[in-house]
Amino acid sequence: MIETLFYNTLKENEVLQKELTTYNKQPDIFYQQLPHDKTQMWQQSRSFPRMIYNIEWRYHGERKTDGSMTIDIFCTNENKTAPEDLANEIVKVFEGLFLTQQEATYCAIWDRTDAFEAEGEEPMVWGVRMLFDVYRFAKQEGISPCPVWAMNTFIKQYQPN
């Protein structure tokens, strides 16, 4: 699924591997849900910075987009890395990147980044929400002979001008 392609792309980025905490020996990147902070799979005593992403598909009559991807990056005031720094790296990751599955090719285009702050006690949790437009390009196969070429040849033969 495309969600896995996006996950693998993020997971393999060296900056994210270095900056994010780990969960079950993988960078702390989750699809739709976070595991509980007390789960034993956390590799460090800390569980920040971390990321959650979600992809929503929609029908758009004019085919401007096929969906949207949201990435939330959470940090605390105790982390040395700011969420904006991770957001800039993610924009670089997806810039000009096309991911292909059997039936289609996808790309994610950065739309905007919004900052947020969670209410609560120390350590303060804050972060950014990144929004991407997701485009899907369906696999197109041609046939031989090409019907467009055949029609163009026919029209040129009878209407050379």
Short mmCIF file of C-alpha atoms in Angstrom, two decimals, residues 3 9 12 20 23 35 61 68 84 87 93 122 126 132 135 160:
data_model
loop_
_atom_site.label_atom_id
_atom_site.label_comp_id
_atom_site.label_asym_id
_atom_site.label_seq_id
_atom_site.Cartn_x
_atom_site.Cartn_y
_atom_site.Cartn_z
CA GLU A 3 1.14 4.18 3.21
CA THR A 9 10.82 6.64 2.57
CA GLU A 12 15.25 5.35 5.57
CA LEU A 20 13.83 10.58 16.27
CA TYR A 23 10.33 2.11 18.97
CA PRO A 35 1.49 3.21 21.08
CA GLY A 61 -14.00 16.03 -9.76
CA SER A 68 -3.83 14.55 1.52
CA GLU A 84 10.68 22.86 12.43
CA ALA A 87 9.78 19.45 9.08
CA VAL A 93 12.64 14.12 1.37
CA GLU A 122 6.58 20.13 32.16
CA TRP A 126 4.98 21.25 21.08
CA PHE A 132 0.85 17.56 1.78
CA TYR A 135 -1.26 12.99 -6.38
CA PRO A 160 -3.05 17.44 -45.59
#
